[in-house]
Coordinates of C-alpha atoms and ligand atoms in Angstrom, one line a residue:
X1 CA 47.2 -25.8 61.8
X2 CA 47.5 -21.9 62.7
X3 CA 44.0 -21.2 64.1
X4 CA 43.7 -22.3 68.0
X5 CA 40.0 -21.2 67.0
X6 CA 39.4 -24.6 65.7
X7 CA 42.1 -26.7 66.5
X8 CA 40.3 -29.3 68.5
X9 CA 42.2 -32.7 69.9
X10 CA 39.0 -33.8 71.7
X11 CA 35.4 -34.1 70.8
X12 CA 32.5 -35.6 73.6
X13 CA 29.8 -37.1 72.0
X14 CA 26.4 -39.6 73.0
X15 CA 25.1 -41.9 71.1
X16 CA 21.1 -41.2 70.3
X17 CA 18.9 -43.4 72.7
X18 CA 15.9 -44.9 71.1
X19 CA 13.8 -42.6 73.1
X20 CA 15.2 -40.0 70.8
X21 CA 12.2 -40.0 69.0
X22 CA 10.4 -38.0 72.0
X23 CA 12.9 -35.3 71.5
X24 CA 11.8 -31.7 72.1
X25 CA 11.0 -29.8 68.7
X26 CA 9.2 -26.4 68.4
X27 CA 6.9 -28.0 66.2
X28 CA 5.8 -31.4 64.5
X29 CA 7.9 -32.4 61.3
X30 CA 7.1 -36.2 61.9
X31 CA 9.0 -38.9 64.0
X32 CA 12.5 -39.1 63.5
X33 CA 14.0 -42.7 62.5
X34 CA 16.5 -43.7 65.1
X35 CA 17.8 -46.3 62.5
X36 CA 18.6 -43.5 59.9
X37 CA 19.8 -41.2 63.0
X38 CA 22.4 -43.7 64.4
X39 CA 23.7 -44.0 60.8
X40 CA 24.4 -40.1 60.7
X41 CA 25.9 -40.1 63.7
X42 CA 28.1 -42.5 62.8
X43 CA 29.4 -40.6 59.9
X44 CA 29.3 -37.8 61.9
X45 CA 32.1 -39.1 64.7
X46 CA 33.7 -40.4 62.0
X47 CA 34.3 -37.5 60.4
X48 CA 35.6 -35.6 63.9
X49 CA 38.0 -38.9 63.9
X50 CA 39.0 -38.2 60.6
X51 CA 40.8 -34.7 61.6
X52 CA 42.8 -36.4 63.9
X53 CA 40.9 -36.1 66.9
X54 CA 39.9 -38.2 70.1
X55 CA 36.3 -38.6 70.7
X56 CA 34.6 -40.0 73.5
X57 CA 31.5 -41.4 72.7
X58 CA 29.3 -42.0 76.1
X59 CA 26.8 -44.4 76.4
X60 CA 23.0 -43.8 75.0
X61 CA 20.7 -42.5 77.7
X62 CA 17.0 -43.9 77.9
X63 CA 15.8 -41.5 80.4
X64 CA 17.1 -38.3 78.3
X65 CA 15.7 -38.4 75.2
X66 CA 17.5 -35.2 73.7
X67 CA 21.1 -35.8 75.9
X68 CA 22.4 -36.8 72.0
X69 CA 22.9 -33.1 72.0
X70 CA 25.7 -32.8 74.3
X71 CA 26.2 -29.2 73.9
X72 CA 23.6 -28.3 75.7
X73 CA 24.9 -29.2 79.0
X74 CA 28.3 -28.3 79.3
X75 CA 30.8 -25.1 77.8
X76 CA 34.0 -26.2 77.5
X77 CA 36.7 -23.2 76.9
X78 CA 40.4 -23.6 77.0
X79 CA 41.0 -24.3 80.4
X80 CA 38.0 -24.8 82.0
X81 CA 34.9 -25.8 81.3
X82 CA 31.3 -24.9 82.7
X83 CA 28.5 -27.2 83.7
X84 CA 25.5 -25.4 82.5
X85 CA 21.7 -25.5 84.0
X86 CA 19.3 -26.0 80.7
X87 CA 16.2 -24.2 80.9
X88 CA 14.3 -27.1 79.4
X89 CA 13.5 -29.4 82.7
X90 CA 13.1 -32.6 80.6
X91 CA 16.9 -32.2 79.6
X92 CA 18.0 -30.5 83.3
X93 CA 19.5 -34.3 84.7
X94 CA 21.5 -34.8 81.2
X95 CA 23.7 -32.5 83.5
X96 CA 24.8 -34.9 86.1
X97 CA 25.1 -37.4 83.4
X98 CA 28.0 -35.9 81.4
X99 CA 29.5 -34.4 84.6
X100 CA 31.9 -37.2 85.3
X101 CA 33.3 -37.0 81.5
X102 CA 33.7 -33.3 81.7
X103 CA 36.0 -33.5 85.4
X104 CA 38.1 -36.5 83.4
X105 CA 39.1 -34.0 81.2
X106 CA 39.6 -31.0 82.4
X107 CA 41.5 -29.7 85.9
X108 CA 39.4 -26.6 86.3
X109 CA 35.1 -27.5 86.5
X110 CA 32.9 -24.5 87.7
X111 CA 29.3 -25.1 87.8
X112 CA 26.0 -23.0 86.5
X113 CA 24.1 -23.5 89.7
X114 CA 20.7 -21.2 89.1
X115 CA 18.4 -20.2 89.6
X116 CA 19.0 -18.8 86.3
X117 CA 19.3 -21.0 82.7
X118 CA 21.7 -20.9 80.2
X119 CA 22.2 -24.1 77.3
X120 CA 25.7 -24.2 75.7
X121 CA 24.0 -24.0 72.5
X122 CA 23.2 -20.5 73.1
X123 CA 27.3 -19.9 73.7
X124 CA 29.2 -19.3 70.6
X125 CA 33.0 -18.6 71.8
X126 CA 35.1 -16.7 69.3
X127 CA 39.2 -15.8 70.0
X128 CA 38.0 -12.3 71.5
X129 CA 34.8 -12.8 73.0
X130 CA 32.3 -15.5 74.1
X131 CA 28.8 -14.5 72.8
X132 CA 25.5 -15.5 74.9
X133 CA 22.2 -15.2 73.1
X134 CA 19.3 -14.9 75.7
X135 CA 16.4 -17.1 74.3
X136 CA 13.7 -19.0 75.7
X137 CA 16.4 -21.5 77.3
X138 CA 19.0 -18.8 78.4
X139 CA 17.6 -16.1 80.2
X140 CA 19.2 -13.0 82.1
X141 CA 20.1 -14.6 85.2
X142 CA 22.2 -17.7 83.9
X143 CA 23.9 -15.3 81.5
X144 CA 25.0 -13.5 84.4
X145 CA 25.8 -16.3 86.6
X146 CA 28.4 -17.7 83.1
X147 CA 29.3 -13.8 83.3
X148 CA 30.3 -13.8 87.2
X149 CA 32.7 -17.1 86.5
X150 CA 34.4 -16.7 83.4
X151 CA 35.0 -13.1 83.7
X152 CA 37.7 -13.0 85.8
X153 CA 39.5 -15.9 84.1
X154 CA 40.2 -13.3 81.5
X155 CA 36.8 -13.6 79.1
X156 CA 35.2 -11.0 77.6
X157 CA 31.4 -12.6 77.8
X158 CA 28.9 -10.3 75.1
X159 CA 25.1 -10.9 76.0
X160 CA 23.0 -10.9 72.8
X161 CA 19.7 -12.4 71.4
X162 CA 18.8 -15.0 70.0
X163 CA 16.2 -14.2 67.5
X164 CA 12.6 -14.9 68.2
X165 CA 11.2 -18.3 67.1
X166 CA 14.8 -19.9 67.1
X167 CA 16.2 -22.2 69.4
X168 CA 19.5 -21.5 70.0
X169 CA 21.7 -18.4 69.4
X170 CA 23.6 -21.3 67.1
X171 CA 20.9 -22.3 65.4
X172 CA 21.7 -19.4 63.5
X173 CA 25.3 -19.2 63.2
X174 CA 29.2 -21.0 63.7
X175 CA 32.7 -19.7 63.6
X176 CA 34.4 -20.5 60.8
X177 CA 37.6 -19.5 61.8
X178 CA 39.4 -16.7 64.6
X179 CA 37.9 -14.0 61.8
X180 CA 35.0 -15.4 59.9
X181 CA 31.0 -16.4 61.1
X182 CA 28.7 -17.8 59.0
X183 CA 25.4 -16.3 59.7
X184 CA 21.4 -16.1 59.2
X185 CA 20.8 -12.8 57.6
X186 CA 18.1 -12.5 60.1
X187 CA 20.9 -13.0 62.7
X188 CA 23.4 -11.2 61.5
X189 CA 20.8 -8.2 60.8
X190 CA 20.7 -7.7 64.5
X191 CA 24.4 -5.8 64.3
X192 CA 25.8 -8.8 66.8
X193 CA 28.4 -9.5 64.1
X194 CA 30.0 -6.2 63.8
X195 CA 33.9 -5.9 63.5
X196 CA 33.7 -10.0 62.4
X197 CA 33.7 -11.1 59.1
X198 CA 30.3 -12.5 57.8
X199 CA 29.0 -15.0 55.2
X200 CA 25.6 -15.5 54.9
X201 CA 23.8 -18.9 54.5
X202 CA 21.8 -18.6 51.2
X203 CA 18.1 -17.9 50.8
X204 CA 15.9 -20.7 52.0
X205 CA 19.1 -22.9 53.4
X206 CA 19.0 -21.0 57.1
X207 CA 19.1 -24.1 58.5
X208 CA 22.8 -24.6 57.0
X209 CA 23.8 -22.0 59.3
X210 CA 24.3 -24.3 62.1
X211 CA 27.6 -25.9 61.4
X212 CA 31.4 -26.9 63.3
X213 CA 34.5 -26.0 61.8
X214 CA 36.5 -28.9 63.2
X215 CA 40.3 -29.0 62.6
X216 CA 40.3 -28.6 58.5
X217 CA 36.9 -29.9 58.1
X218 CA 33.7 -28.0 58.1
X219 CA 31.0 -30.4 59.0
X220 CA 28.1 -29.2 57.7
X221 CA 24.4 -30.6 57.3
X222 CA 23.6 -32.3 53.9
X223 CA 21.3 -30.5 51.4
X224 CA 21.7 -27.6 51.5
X225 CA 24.2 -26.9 48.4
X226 CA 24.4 -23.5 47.6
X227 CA 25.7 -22.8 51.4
X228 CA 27.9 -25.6 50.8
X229 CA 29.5 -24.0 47.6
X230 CA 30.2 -20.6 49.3
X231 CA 31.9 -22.2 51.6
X232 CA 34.2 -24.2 49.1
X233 CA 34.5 -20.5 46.9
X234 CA 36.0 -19.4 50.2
X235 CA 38.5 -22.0 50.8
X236 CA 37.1 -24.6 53.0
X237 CA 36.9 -28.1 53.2
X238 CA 33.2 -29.0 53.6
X239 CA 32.1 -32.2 55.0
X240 CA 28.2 -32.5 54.2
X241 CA 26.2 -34.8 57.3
X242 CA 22.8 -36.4 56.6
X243 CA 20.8 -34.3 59.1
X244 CA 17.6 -34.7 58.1
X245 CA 16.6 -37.4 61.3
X246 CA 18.1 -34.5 64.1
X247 CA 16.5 -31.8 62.3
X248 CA 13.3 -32.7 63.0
X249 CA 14.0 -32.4 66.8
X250 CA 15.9 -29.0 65.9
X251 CA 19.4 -30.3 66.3
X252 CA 22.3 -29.9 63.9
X253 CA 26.0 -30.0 64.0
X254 CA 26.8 -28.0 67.0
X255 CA 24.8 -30.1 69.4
X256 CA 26.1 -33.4 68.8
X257 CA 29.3 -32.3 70.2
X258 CA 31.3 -30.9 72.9
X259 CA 35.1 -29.7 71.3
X260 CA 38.3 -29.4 73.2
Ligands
CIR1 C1 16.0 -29.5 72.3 O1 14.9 -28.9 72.0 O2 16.6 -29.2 73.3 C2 16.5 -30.5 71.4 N1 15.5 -31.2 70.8 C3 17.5 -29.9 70.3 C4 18.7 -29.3 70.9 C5 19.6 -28.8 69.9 N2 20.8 -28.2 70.5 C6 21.5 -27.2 70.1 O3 21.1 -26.6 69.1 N3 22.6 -26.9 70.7

């Protein structure tokens, strides 16, 4: 392995509580089936264990029906990581929850402490830059707060926007590797991309956009195949995740973990 951009020897991850089904989602695509959900995420930590990795898999949380989505709460960098302050209050205490697994592993913790918001899925980090899209759950002031601490630790921290109408800057977008982004075209339209190099999820499969490269696998949601086959034409080794039970709450395969 060459690229520190996704070599990964740790991975955080929740399993989904029954009261996933009350998961926030920006609008109604029907219940998601916590029977069929646990079985993706199953294959889904398998997959990160595959590559070698350790991953932590924390207890199921009743009281936080989207704290499957451990992204949200927490950046982790290389050597420190970043509790962060989501602006959805339902999912605000997940916080506190993953705190204690965050200190374990990592000597250096600095904390988001408001009043602005920022969720780690707005954050994607790249070798030369870590890029914030503002968007209804990241706003100015938590940007700036993220800006304020990881600044002088040496990171270049590049406020953008997340498009309208999409959850998270992510939602749109992953590194592949140190170079390479796969983007939205509606994302990458907005110039953010410049000076990277850019593949575009194909027409109708936007929601492919949201994937990890994780050590040599890409983990990737199932169904959408001509994404799937670009990737391959280029090289990489795609693993496709049934998705279809998180997608419904607007999750993917960013969310589910926290990489180190
Ligand atoms: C939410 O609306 O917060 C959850 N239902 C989905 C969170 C997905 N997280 C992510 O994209 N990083």
């Amino acid at each position: 392995m060459t690229d520190p951009s996704y070599e990964f020897f740790t991975a955080i991850t929740r399993k989904p509580s029954k009261s996933v089904i009350s998961g926030l989602r920006a609008e109604d695509r029907g219940k998601p089936d916590f029977s069929k959900m646990c079985i993706d995420h199953a294959s889904y930590v398998a997959a990160l264990r595959e590559t070698g990795a350790k991953v932590l898999e924390l207890p199921a949380l009743q009281a936080f029906p989207d704290s499957v989505f451990v992204e949200d709460a927490a950046l982790c960098l290389k050597d420190c990581a970043v509790l962060m302050r989501p602006g959805a209050p339902s999912r605000l205490g997940e916080v506190a929850e993953i705190a204690a697994s965050i200190r374990e592993n990592f000597d250096s913790v600095f904390e988001i402490k408001g009043p602005g918001f920022i969720e780690g899925g707005d954050i994607l980090t790249t070798p030369r830059e870590v890029l914030v899209g503002k968007s209804a759950r990241t706003n100015a002031s938590g940007v700036a707060e993220l800006r304020e601490i990881i600044a002088p630790l040496g990171y270049a921290l590049r406020e953008v926007q997340t498009p309208p109408e999409v959850l998270h800057f992510k939602t749109d977008c992953s590194l592949l590797d140190a170079e390479t982004i796969l983007s939205t075209r509606r994302l990458d339209a907005s110039g953010c991309f410049e000076g990277y190099r850019v593949l575009h999820t194909a027409e109708g499969e936007e929601a492919a956009a949201n994937t990890i490269r994780f050590n040599q696998l890409v983990l990737m949601p199932a169904g959408f195949p001509k994404t799937a086959a670009l990737l391959r034409s280029n090289g990489y080794e795609v693993r496709e995740i049934g998705n279809a039970e998180c997608a419904k709450i607007d999750g993917g395969m960013s969310c589910l973990s926290l990489r180190f």
